Short mmCIF file of N, CA and C in Angstrom, two decimals:
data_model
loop_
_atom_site.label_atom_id
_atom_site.label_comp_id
_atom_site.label_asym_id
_atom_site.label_seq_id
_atom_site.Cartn_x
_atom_site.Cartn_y
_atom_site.Cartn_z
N UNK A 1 5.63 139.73 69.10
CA UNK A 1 5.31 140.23 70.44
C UNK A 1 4.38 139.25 71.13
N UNK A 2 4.82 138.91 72.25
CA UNK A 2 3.84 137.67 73.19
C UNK A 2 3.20 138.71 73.63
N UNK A 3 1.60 138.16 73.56
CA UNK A 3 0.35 138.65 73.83
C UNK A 3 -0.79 138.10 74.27
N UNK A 4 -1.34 137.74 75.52
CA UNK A 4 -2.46 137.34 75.74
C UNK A 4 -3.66 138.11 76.29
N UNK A 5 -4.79 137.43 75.71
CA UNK A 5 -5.91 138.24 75.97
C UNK A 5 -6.94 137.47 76.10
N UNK A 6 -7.48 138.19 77.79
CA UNK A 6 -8.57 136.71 78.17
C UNK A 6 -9.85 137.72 77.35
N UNK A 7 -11.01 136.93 77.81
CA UNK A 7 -12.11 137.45 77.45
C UNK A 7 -13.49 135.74 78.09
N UNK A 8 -14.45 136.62 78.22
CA UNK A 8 -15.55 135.43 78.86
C UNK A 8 -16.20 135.34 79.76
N UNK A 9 -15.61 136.64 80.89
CA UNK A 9 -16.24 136.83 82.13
C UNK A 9 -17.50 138.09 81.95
N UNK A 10 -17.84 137.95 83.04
CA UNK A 10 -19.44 138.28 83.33
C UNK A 10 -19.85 138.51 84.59
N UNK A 11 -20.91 139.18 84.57
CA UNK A 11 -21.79 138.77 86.09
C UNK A 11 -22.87 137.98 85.47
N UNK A 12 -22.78 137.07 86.48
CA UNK A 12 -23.61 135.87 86.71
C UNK A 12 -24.31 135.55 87.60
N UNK A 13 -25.28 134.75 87.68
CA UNK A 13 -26.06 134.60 88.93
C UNK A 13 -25.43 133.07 89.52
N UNK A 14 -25.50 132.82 90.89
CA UNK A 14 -24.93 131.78 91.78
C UNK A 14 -25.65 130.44 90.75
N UNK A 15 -24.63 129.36 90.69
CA UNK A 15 -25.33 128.14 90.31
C UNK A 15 -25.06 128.03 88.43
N UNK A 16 -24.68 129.70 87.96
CA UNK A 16 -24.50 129.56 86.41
C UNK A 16 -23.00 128.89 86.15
N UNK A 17 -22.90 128.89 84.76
CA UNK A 17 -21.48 128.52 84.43
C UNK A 17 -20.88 129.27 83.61
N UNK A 18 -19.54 129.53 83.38
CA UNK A 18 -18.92 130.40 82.38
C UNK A 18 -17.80 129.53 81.61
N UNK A 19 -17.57 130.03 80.54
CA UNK A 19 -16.33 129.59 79.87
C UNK A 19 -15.10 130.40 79.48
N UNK A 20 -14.13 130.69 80.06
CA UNK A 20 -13.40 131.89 79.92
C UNK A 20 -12.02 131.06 78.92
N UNK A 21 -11.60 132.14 78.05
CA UNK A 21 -10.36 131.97 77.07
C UNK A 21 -9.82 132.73 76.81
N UNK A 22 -8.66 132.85 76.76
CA UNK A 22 -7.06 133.53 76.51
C UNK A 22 -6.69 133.41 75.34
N UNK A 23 -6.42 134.19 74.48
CA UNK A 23 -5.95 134.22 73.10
C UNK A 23 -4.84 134.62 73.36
N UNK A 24 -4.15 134.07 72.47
CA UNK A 24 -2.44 134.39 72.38
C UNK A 24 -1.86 134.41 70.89
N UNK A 25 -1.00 135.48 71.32
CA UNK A 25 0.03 135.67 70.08
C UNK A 25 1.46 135.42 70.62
N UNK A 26 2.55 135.45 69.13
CA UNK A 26 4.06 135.67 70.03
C UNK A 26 4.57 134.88 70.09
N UNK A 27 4.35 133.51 70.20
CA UNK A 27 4.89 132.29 70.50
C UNK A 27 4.05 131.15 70.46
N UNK A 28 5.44 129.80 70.20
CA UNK A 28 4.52 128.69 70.32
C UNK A 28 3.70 127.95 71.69
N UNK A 29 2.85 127.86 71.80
CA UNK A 29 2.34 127.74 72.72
C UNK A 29 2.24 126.20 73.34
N UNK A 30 2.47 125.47 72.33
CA UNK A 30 2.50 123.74 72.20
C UNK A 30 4.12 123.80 73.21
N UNK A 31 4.47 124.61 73.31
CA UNK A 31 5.89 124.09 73.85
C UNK A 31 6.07 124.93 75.78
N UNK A 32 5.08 125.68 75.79
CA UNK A 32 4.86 126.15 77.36
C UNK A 32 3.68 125.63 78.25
N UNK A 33 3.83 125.32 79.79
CA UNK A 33 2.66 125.17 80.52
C UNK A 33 2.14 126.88 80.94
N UNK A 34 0.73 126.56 81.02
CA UNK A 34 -0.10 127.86 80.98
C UNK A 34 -1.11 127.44 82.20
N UNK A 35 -1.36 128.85 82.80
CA UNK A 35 -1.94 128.81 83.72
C UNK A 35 -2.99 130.23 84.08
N UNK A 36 -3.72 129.99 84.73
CA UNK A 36 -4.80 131.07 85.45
C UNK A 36 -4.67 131.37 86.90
N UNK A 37 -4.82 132.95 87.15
CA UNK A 37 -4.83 133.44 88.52
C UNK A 37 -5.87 133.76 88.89
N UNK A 38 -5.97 134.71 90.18
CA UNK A 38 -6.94 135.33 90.21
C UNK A 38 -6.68 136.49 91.28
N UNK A 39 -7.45 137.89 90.58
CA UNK A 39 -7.06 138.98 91.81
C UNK A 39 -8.74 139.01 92.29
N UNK A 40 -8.35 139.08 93.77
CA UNK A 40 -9.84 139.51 94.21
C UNK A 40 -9.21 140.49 95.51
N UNK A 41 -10.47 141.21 96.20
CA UNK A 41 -10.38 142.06 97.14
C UNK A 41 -9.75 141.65 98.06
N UNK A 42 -10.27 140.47 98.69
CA UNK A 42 -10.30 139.66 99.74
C UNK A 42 -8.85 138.82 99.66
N UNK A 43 -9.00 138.22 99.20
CA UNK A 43 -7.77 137.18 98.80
C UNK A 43 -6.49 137.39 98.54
N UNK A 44 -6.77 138.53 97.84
CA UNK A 44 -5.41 139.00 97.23
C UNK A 44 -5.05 138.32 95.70
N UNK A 45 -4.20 137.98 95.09
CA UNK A 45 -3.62 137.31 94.28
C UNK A 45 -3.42 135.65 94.27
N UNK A 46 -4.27 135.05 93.78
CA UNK A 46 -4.04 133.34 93.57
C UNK A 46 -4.13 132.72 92.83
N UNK A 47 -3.25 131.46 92.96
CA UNK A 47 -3.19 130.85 91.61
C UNK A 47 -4.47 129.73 91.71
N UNK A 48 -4.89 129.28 90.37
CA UNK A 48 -6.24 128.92 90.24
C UNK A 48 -5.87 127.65 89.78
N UNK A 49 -5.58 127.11 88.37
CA UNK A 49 -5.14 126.30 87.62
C UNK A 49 -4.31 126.25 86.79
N UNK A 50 -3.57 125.18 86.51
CA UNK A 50 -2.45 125.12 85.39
C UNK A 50 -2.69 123.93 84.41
N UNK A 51 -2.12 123.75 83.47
CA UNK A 51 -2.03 123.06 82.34
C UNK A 51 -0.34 122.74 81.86
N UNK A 52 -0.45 121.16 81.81
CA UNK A 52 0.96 121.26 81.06
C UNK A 52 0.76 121.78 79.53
N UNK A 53 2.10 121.36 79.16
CA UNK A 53 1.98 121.75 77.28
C UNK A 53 0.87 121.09 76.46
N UNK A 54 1.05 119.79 76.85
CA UNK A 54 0.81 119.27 76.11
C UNK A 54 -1.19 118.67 76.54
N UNK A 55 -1.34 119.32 77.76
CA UNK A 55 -2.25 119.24 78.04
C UNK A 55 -3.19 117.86 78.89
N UNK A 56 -1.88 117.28 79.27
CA UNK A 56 -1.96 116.22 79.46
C UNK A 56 -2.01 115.90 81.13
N UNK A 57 -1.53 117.46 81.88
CA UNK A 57 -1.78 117.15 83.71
C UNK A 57 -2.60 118.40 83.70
N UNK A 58 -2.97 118.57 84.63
CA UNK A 58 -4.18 119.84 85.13
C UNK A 58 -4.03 119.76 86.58
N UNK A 59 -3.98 120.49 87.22
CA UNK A 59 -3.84 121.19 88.47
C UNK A 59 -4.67 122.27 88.55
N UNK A 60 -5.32 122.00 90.00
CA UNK A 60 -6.74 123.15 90.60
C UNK A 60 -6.35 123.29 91.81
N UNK A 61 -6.88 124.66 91.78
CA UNK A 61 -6.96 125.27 93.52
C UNK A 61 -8.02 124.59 94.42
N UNK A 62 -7.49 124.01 95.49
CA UNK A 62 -8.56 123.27 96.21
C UNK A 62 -10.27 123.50 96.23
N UNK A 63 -10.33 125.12 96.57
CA UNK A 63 -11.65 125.04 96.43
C UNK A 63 -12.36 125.17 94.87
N UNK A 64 -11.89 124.04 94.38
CA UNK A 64 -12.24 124.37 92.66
C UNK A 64 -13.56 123.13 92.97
N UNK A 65 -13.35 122.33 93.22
CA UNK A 65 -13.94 121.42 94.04
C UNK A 65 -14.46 120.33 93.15
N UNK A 66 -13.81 120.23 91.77
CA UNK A 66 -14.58 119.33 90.54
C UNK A 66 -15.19 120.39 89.75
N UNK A 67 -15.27 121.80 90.13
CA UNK A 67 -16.45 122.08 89.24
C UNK A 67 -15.42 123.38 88.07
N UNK A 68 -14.16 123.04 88.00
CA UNK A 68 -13.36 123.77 87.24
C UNK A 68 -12.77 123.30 86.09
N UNK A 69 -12.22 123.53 84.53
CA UNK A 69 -11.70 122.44 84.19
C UNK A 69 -11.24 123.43 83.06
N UNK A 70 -10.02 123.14 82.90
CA UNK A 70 -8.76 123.95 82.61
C UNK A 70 -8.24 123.41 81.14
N UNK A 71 -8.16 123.91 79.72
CA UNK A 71 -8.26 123.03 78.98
C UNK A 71 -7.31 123.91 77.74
N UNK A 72 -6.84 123.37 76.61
CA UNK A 72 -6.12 124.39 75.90
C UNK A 72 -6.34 123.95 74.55
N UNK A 73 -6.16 124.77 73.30
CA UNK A 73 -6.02 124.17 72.18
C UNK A 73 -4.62 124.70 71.30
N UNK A 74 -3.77 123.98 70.85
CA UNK A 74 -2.85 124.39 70.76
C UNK A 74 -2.86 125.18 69.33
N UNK A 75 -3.36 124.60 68.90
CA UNK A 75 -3.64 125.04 66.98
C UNK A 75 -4.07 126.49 67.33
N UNK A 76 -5.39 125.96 67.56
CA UNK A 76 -5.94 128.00 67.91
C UNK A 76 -5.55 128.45 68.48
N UNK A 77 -4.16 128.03 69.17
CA UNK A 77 -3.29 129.28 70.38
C UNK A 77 -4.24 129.50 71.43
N UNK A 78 -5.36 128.51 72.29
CA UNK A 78 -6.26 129.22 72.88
C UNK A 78 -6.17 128.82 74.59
N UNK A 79 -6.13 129.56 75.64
CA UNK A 79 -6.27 128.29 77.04
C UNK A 79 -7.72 128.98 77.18
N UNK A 80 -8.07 127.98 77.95
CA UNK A 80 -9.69 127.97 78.58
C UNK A 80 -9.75 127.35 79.85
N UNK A 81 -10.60 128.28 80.59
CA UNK A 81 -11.00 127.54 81.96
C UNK A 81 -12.71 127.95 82.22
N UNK A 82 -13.04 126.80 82.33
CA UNK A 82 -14.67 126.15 82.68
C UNK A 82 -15.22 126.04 83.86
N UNK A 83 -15.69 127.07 84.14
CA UNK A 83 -16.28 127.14 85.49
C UNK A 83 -17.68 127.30 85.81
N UNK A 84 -18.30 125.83 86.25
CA UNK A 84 -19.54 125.27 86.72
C UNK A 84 -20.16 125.78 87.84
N UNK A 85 -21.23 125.73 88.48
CA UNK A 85 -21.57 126.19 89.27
C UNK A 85 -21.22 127.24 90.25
N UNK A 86 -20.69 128.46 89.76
CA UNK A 86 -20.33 129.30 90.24
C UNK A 86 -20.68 129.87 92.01
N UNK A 87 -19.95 130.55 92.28
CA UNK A 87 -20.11 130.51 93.87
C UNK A 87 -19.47 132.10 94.00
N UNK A 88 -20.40 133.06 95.19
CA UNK A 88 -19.59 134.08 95.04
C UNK A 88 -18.03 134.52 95.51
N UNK A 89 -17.71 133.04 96.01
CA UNK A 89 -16.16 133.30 96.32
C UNK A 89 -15.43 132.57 95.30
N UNK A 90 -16.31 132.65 93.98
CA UNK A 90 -15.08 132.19 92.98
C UNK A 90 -14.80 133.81 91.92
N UNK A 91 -15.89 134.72 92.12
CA UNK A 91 -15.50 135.70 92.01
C UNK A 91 -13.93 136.72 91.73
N UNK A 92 -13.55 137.31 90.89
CA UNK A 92 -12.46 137.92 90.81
C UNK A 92 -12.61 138.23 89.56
N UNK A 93 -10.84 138.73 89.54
CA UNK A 93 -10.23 138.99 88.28
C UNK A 93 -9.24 137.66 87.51
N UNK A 94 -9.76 137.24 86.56
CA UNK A 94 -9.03 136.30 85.85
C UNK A 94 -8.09 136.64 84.73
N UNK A 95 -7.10 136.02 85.42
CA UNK A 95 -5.75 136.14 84.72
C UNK A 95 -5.09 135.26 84.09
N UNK A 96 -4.87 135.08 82.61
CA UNK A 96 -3.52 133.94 82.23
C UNK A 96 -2.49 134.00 82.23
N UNK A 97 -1.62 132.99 82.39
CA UNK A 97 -0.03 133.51 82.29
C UNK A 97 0.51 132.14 81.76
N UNK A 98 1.49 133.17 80.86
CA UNK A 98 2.56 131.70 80.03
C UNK A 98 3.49 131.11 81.23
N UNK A 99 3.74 129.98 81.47
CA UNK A 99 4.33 129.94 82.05
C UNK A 99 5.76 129.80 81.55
N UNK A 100 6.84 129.88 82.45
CA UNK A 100 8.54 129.98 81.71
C UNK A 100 8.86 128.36 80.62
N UNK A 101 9.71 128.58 80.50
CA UNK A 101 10.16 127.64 79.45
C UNK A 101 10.89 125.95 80.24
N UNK A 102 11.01 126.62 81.90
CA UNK A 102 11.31 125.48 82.56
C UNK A 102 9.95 125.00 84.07
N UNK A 103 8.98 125.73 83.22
CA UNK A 103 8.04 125.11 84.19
C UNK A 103 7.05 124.08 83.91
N UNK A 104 7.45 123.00 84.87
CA UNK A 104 6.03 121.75 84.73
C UNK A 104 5.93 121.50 86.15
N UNK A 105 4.47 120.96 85.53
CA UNK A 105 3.74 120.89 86.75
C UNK A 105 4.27 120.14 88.27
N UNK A 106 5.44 120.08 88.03
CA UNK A 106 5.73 118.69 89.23
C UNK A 106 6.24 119.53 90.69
N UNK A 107 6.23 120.71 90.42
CA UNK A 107 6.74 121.64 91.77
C UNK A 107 6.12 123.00 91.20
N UNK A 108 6.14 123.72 91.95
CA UNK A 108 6.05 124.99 92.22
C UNK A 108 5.49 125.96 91.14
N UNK A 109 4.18 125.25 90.94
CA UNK A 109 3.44 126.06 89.24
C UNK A 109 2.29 126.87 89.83
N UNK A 110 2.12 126.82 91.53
CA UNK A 110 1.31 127.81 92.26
C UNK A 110 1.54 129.31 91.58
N UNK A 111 3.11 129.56 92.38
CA UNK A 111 4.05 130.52 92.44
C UNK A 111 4.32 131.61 90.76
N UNK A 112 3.57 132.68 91.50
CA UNK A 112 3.60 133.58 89.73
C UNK A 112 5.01 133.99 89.27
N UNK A 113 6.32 133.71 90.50
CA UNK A 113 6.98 133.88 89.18
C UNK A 113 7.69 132.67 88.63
N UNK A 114 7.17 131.57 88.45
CA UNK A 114 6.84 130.86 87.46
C UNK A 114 6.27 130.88 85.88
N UNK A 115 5.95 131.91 85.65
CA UNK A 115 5.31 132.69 84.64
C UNK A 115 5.85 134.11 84.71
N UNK A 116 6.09 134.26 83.12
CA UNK A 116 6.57 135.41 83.06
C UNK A 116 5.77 136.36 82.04
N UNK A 117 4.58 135.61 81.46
CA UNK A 117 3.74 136.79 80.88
C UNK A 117 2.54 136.61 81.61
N UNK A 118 1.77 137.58 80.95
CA UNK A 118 0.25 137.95 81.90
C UNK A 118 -0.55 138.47 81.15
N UNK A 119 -1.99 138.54 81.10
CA UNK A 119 -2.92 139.31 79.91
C UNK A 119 -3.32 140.07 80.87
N UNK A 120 -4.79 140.60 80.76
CA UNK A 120 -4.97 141.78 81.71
C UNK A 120 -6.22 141.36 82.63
N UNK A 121 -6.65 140.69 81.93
CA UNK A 121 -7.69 139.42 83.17
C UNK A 121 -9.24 140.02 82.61
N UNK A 122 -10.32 138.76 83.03
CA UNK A 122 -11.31 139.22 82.43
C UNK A 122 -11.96 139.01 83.98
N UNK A 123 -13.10 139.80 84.04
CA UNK A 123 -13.64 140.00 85.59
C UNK A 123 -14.75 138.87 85.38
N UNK A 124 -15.15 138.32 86.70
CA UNK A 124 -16.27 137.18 87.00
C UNK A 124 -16.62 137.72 87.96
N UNK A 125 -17.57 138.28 88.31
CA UNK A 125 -18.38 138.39 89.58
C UNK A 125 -19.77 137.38 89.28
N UNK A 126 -19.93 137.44 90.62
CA UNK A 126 -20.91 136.37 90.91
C UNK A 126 -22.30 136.73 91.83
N UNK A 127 -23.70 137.00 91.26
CA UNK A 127 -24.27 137.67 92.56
C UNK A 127 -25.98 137.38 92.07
N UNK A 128 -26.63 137.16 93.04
CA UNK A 128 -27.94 137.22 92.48
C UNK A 128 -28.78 138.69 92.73
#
């Protein structure tokens, strides 16, 4: 059974950093690109960052601004995303998703249905 499960988020104060990770079961993971969303009030639903398989391209949402960094380990089945200096509009719900078996990064890895699994997201709020 494919299974992911983030965990890592927090409330934090403006200026901290977090490290958030997705555990997975179910499949090999060395052979899919993986990626992070995000639900917030405001925004709605967006895509944040992606990762190829092999870990070798990374893609960020513009306002990531350098201070994001999207990273995976394949052995421990694990993705991770690193987020520096926090800001309260980086705030939300964080989400991973496998992405399909024909997605790389070279088009359209924004787009969630590009991914066809999802964990249940770990919350980041941000506030002093």
């Amino acid at each position: 059974q494919v299974q992911l499960v983030e965990s890592g988020g927090g409330l934090v104060e403006p200026g901290a950093s977090l490290k958030l990770t997705c555990s997975m079961t179910g499949f090999t993971l060395s052979k899919f690109a993986m990626g992070w969303f995000r639900a917030t009030y405001d925004k709605g639903f967006e895509w944040v960052s992606s990762i190829s398989n092999g870990g070798m391209t990374t893609k960020y949402i513009d306002s990531a601004e350098g201070r994001f960094t999207i990273s995976r380990d394949n052995v421990a089945k694990e993705l991770y995303l690193e987020i520096s200096d926090l800001k309260p509009e980086d705030a939300g719900m964080y989400i991973c998703a496998k992405g399909r078996a024909d997605l790389y990064l070279t088009t359209n890895y924004r787009t969630p249905d590009r991914y066809d699994t999802w964990g249940q997201g770990t919350q980041v709020s941000v506030s002093s």
